[in-house]
Short mmCIF file of C-alpha atoms in Angstrom, two decimals:
data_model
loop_
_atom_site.label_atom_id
_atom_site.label_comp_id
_atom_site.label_asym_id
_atom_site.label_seq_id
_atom_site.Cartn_x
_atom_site.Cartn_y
_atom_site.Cartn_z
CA UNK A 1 131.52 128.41 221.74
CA UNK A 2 129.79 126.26 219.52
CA UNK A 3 130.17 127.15 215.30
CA UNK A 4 128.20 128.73 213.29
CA UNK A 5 128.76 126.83 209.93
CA UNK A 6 130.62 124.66 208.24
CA UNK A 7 133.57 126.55 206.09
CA UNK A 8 134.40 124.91 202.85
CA UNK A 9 137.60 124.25 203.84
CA UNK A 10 136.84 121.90 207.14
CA UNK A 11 134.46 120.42 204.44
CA UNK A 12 136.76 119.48 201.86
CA UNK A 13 139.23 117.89 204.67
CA UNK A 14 135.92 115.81 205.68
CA UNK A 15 135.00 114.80 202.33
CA UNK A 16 138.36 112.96 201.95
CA UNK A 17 137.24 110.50 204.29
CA UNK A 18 133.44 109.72 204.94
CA UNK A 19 131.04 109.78 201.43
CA UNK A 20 128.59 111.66 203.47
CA UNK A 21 129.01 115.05 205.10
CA UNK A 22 126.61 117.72 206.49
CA UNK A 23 127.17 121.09 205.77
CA UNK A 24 125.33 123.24 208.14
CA UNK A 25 124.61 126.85 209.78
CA UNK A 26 123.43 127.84 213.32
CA UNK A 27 120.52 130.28 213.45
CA UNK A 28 118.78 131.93 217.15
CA UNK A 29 115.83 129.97 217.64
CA UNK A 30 114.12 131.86 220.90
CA UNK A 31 110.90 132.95 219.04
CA UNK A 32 111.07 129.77 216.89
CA UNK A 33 109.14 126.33 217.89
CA UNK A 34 110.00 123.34 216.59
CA UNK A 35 105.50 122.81 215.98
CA UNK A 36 106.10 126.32 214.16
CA UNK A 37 108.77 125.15 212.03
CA UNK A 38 106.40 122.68 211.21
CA UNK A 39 103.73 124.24 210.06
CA UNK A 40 105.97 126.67 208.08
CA UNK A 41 107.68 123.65 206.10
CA UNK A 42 105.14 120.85 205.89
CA UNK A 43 102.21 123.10 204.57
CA UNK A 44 103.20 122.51 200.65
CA UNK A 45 105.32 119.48 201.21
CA UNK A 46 103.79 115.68 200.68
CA UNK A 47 106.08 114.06 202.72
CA UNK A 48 107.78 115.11 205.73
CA UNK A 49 108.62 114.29 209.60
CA UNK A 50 108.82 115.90 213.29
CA UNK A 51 110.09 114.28 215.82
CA UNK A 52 109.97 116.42 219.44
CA UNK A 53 111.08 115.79 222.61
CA UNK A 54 108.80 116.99 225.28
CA UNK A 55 107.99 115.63 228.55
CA UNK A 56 105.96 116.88 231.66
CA UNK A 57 104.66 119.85 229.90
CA UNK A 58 107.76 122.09 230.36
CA UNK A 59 111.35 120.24 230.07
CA UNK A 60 112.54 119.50 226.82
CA UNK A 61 115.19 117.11 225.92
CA UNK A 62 118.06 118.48 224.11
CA UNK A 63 116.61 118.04 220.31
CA UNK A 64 113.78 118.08 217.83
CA UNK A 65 113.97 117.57 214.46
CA UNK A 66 111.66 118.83 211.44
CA UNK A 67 112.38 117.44 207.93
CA UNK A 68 110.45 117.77 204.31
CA UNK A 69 111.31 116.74 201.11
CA UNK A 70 112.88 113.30 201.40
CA UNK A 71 115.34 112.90 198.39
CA UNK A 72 114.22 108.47 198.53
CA UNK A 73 111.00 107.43 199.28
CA UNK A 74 111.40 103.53 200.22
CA UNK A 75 107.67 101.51 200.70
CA UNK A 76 106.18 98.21 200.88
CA UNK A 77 102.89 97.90 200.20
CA UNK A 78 100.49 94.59 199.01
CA UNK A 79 103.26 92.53 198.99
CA UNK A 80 105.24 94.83 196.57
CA UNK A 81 109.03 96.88 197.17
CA UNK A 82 109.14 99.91 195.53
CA UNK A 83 111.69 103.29 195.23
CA UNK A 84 110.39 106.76 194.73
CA UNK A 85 113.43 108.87 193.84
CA UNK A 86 113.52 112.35 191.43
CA UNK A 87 109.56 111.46 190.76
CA UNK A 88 110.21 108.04 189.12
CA UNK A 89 109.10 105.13 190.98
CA UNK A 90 110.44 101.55 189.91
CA UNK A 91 109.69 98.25 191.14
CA UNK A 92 112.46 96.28 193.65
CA UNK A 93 112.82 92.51 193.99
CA UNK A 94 115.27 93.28 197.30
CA UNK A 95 113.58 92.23 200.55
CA UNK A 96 112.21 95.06 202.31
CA UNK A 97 114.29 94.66 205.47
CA UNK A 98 117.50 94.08 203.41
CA UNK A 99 116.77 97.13 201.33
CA UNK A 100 116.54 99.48 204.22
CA UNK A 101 120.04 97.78 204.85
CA UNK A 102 121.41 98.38 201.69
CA UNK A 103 120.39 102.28 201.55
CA UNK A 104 121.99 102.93 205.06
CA UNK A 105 125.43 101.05 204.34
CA UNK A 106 125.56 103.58 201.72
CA UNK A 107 125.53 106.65 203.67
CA UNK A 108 129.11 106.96 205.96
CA UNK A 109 128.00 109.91 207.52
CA UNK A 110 130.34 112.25 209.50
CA UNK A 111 130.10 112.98 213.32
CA UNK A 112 131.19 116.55 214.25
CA UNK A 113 131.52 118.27 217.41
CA UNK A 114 128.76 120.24 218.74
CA UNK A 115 125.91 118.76 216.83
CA UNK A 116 123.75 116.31 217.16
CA UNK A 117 124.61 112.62 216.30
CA UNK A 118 121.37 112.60 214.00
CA UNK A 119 121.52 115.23 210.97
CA UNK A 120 119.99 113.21 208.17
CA UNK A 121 118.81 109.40 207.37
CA UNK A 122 115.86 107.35 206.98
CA UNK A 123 112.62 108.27 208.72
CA UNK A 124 109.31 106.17 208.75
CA UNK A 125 107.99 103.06 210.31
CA UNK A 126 107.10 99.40 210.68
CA UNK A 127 103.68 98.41 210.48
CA UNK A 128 102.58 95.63 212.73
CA UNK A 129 102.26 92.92 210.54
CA UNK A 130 105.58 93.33 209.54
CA UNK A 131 106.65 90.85 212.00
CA UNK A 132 106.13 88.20 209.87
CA UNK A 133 109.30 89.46 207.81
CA UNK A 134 111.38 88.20 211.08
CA UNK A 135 109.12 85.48 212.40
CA UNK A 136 107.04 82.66 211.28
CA UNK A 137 103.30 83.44 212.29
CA UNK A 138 100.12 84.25 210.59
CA UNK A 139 98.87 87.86 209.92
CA UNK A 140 96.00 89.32 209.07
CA UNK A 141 94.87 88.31 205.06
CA UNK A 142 93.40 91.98 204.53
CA UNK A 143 94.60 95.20 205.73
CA UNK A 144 91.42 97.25 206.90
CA UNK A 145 93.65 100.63 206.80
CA UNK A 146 94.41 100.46 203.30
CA UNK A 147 97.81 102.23 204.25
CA UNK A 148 101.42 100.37 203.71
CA UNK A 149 102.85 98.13 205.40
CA UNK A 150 105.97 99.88 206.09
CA UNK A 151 107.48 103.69 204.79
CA UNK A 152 111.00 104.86 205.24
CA UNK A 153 112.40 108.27 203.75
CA UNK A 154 115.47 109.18 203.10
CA UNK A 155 116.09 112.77 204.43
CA UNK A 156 119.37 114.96 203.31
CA UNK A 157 117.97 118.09 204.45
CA UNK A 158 116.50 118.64 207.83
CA UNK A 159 116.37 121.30 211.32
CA UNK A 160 117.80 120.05 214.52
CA UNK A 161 116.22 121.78 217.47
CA UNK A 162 118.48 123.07 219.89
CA UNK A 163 116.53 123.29 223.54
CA UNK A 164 119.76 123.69 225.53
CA UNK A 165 120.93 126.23 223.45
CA UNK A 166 117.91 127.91 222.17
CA UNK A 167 119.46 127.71 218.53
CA UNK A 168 118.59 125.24 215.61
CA UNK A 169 120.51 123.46 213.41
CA UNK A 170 119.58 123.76 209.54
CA UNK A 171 121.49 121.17 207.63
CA UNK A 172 121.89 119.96 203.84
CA UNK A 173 123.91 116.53 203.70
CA UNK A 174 126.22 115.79 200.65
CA UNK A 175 126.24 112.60 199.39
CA UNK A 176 130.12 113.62 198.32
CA UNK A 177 130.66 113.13 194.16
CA UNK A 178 134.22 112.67 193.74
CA UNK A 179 133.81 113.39 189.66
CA UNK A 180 132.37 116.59 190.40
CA UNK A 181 133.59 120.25 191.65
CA UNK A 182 133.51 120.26 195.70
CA UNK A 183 133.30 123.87 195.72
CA UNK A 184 130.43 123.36 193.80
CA UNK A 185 128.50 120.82 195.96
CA UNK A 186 129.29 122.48 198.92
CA UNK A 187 127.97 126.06 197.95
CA UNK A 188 124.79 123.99 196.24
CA UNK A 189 124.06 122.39 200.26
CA UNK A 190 124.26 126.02 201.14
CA UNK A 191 121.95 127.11 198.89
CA UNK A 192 119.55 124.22 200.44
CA UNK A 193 120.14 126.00 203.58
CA UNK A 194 119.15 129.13 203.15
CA UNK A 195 116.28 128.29 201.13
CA UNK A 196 114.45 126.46 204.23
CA UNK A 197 116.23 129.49 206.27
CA UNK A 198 113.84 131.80 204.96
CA UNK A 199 110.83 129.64 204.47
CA UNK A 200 111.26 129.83 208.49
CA UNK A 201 110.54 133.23 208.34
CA UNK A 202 107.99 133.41 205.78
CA UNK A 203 104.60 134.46 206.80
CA UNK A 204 102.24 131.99 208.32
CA UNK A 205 99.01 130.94 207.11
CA UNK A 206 97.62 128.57 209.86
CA UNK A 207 94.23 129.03 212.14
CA UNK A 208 93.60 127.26 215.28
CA UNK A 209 89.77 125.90 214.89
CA UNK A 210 88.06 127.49 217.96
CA UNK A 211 85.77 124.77 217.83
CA UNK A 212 86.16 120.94 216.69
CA UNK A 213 83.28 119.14 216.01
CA UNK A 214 82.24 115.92 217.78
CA UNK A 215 81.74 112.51 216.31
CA UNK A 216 81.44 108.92 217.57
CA UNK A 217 84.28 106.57 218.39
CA UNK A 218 84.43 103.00 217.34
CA UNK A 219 86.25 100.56 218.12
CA UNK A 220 87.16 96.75 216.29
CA UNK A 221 86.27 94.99 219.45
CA UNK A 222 82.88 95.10 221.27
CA UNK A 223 82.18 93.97 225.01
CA UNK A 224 81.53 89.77 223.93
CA UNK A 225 84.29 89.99 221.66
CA UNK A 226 87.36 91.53 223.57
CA UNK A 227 86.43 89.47 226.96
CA UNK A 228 86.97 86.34 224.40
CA UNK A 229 90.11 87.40 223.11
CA UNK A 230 90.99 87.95 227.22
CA UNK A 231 90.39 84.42 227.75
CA UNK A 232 91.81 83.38 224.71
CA UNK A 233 95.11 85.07 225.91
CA UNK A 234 94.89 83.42 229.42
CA UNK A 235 94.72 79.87 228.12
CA UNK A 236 98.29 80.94 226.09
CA UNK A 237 99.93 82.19 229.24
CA UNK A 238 98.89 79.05 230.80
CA UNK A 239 99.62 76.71 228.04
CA UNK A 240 103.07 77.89 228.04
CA UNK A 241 102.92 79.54 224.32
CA UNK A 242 103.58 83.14 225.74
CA UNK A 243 104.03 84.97 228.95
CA UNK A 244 103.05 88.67 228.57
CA UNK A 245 100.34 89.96 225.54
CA UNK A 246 98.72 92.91 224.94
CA UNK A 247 95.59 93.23 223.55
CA UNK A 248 95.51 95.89 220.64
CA UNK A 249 92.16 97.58 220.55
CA UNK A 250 92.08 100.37 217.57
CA UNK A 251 89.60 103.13 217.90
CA UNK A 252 88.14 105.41 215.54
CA UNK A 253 86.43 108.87 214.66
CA UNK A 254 85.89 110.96 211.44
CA UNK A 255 86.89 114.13 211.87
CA UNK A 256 87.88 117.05 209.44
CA UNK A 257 90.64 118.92 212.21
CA UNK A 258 94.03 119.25 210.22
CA UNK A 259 96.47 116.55 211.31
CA UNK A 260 99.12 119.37 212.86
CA UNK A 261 96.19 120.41 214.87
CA UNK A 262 95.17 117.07 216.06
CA UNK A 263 99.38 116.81 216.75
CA UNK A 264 99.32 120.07 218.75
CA UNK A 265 96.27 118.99 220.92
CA UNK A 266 98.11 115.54 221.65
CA UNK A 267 101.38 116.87 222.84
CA UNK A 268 99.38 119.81 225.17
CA UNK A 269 97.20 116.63 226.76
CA UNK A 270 100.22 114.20 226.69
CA UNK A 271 103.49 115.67 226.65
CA UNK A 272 106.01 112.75 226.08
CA UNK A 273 109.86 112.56 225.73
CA UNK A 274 109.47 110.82 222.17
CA UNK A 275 106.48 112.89 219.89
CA UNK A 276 106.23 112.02 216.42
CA UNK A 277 104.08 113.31 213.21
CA UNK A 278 105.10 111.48 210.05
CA UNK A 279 103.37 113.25 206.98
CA UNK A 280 103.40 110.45 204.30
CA UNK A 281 101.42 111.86 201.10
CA UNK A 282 97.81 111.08 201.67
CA UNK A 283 98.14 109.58 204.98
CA UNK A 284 99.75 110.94 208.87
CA UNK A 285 101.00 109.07 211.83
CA UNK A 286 100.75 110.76 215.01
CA UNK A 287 102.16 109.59 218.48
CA UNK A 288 103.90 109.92 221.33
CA UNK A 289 106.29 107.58 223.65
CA UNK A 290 107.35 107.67 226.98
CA UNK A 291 110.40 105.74 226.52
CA UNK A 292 112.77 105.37 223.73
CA UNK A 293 112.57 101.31 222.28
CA UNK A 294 115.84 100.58 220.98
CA UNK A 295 118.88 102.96 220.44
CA UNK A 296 122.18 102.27 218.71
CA UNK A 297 125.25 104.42 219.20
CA UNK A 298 128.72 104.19 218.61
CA UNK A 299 128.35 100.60 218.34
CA UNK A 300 126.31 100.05 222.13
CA UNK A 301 122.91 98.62 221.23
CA UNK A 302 120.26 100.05 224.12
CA UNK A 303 116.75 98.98 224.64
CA UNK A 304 114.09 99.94 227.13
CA UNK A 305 110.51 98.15 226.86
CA UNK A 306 107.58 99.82 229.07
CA UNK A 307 107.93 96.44 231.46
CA UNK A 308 111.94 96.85 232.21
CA UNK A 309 115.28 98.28 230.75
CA UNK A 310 118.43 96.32 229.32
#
């Protein structure tokens, strides 16, 4: 039988050896979604993330997360690093990529039985033209999104989304203090806890528009130019300078639906294994997968692109 929670007393025996360690409790989640849990947590928060697992409409993979409130806020944006942490933002001279290094190497987080590998970490992306960080080629001068190049937060309290079980996971990491009480950081994570416990069952103020209205989509490529940029990518496949390109076409429509309804439409139309709706201040990002990229685990790196698996 899986636990319930983590006693103080398996907690102090953890804290002696990893510097990170998540104190958790196991609530019945049969009348609770992980897109409700959503909507119940990210209403007031500015920054938060969901990640679901749903694929062919009706079978779930074992987890979802939901997570608001990142305790680090790590961004690059017009060439500039930057930290958000306790509402004071300072300037970084670290390389992004090396940063993001840094701020993991600091968290030695412990793996216990009976829940999942991922309770806590950094959550965010890569923008495209953040391949120039790793490899010599030209980008784009201007950014027509006017949105950062790349976001990671750092999350120490989150849900994990038991489908198996029907039960979720809340969890409050502890970054362990050795100079202070452990008592007292351990019955402070479980105050976390059963704060977000009972903003899941707080009353819910969220309407479903009955109708959405309907605007015209756009796209950065018209007929002439994207048959160009076809031929342009033949003569590279033939000169030898590639040998498989995709041709990104963005498309775009004002619209004034709320991004957790726009979410909820996409995973009803497209249900995918690997869903995603990053809430990042003034800005979402909304997707889903059907394959997981690249995974690392216990030291085994795996990676599946769309055109084969390794």
């Amino acid at each position: 039988m899986d636990k319930t929670q983590l006693t103080f007393n398996e907690f102090q025996d953890l804290a002696r050896g990893c510097t990170t360690v998540p104190v958790y409790k196991r609530i019945l989640a049969d009348l609770l979604t992980p897109v409700a849990a959503w909507v119940h947590l990210s209403q007031k928060a500015e920054y938060a993330f969901l990640l679901e697992s749903v694929e062919k409409g009706n079978q779930y993979s074992r987890y979802s997360y939901v997570g608001i409130n990142p305790q680090k806020i790590l961004m690059h944006n017009n060439g500039k690093t930057t930290i958000t942490e306790n509402g004071r933002t300072i300037d970084i001279d670290t390389p992004f990529l090396t940063l993001l290094r840094e701020t993991q190497s600091q968290y030695n987080m412990t793996k216990l039985p009976g829940i999942p590998s991922f309770t806590g970490g950094l959550v965010g992306y890569l923008g495209y033209e953040t391949i120039a960080w790793v490899e010599n080629i030209p980008t784009h001068e201007k950014s027509e999104l006017n949105v950062p190049d790349s976001v990671f937060m750092l999350f120490e309290d989150m849900i994990a989304f038991d489908h198996l079980k029907g039960s979720a996971l809340v969890i409050s990491n502890v970054n362990v203090d050795i100079d202070r009480d452990l008592k007292e950081q351990f019955d402070a994570a479980h105050l976390r806890v059963d704060v977000i416990g009972e903003l899941l069952h707080s009353d819910l103020d969220y309407q479903t528009p009955v109708r959405v209205e309907q605007s015209k989509v756009s796209s950065n490529f018209n007929q002439a130019t994207f048959e160009s940029a076809v031929l342009k990518a033949k003569e590279h496949i033939v000169d030898g300078d590639i040998f498989q390109i995709v041709l990104s076409q963005r498309f775009e429509r004002k619209t004034s639906v709320e991004p957790t309804t726009l979410y909820r439409a996409l995973r009803t139309i497209n249900p995918s294994p690997y869903m995603f709706h990053l809430k990042i201040n003034d800005f979402d990002i909304i997707g889903a997968s059907p394959e997981l990229l690249v995974k690392v685990e216990d030291g085994i790196m795996e990676i599946r692109p769309i055109a084969g698996t390794r």
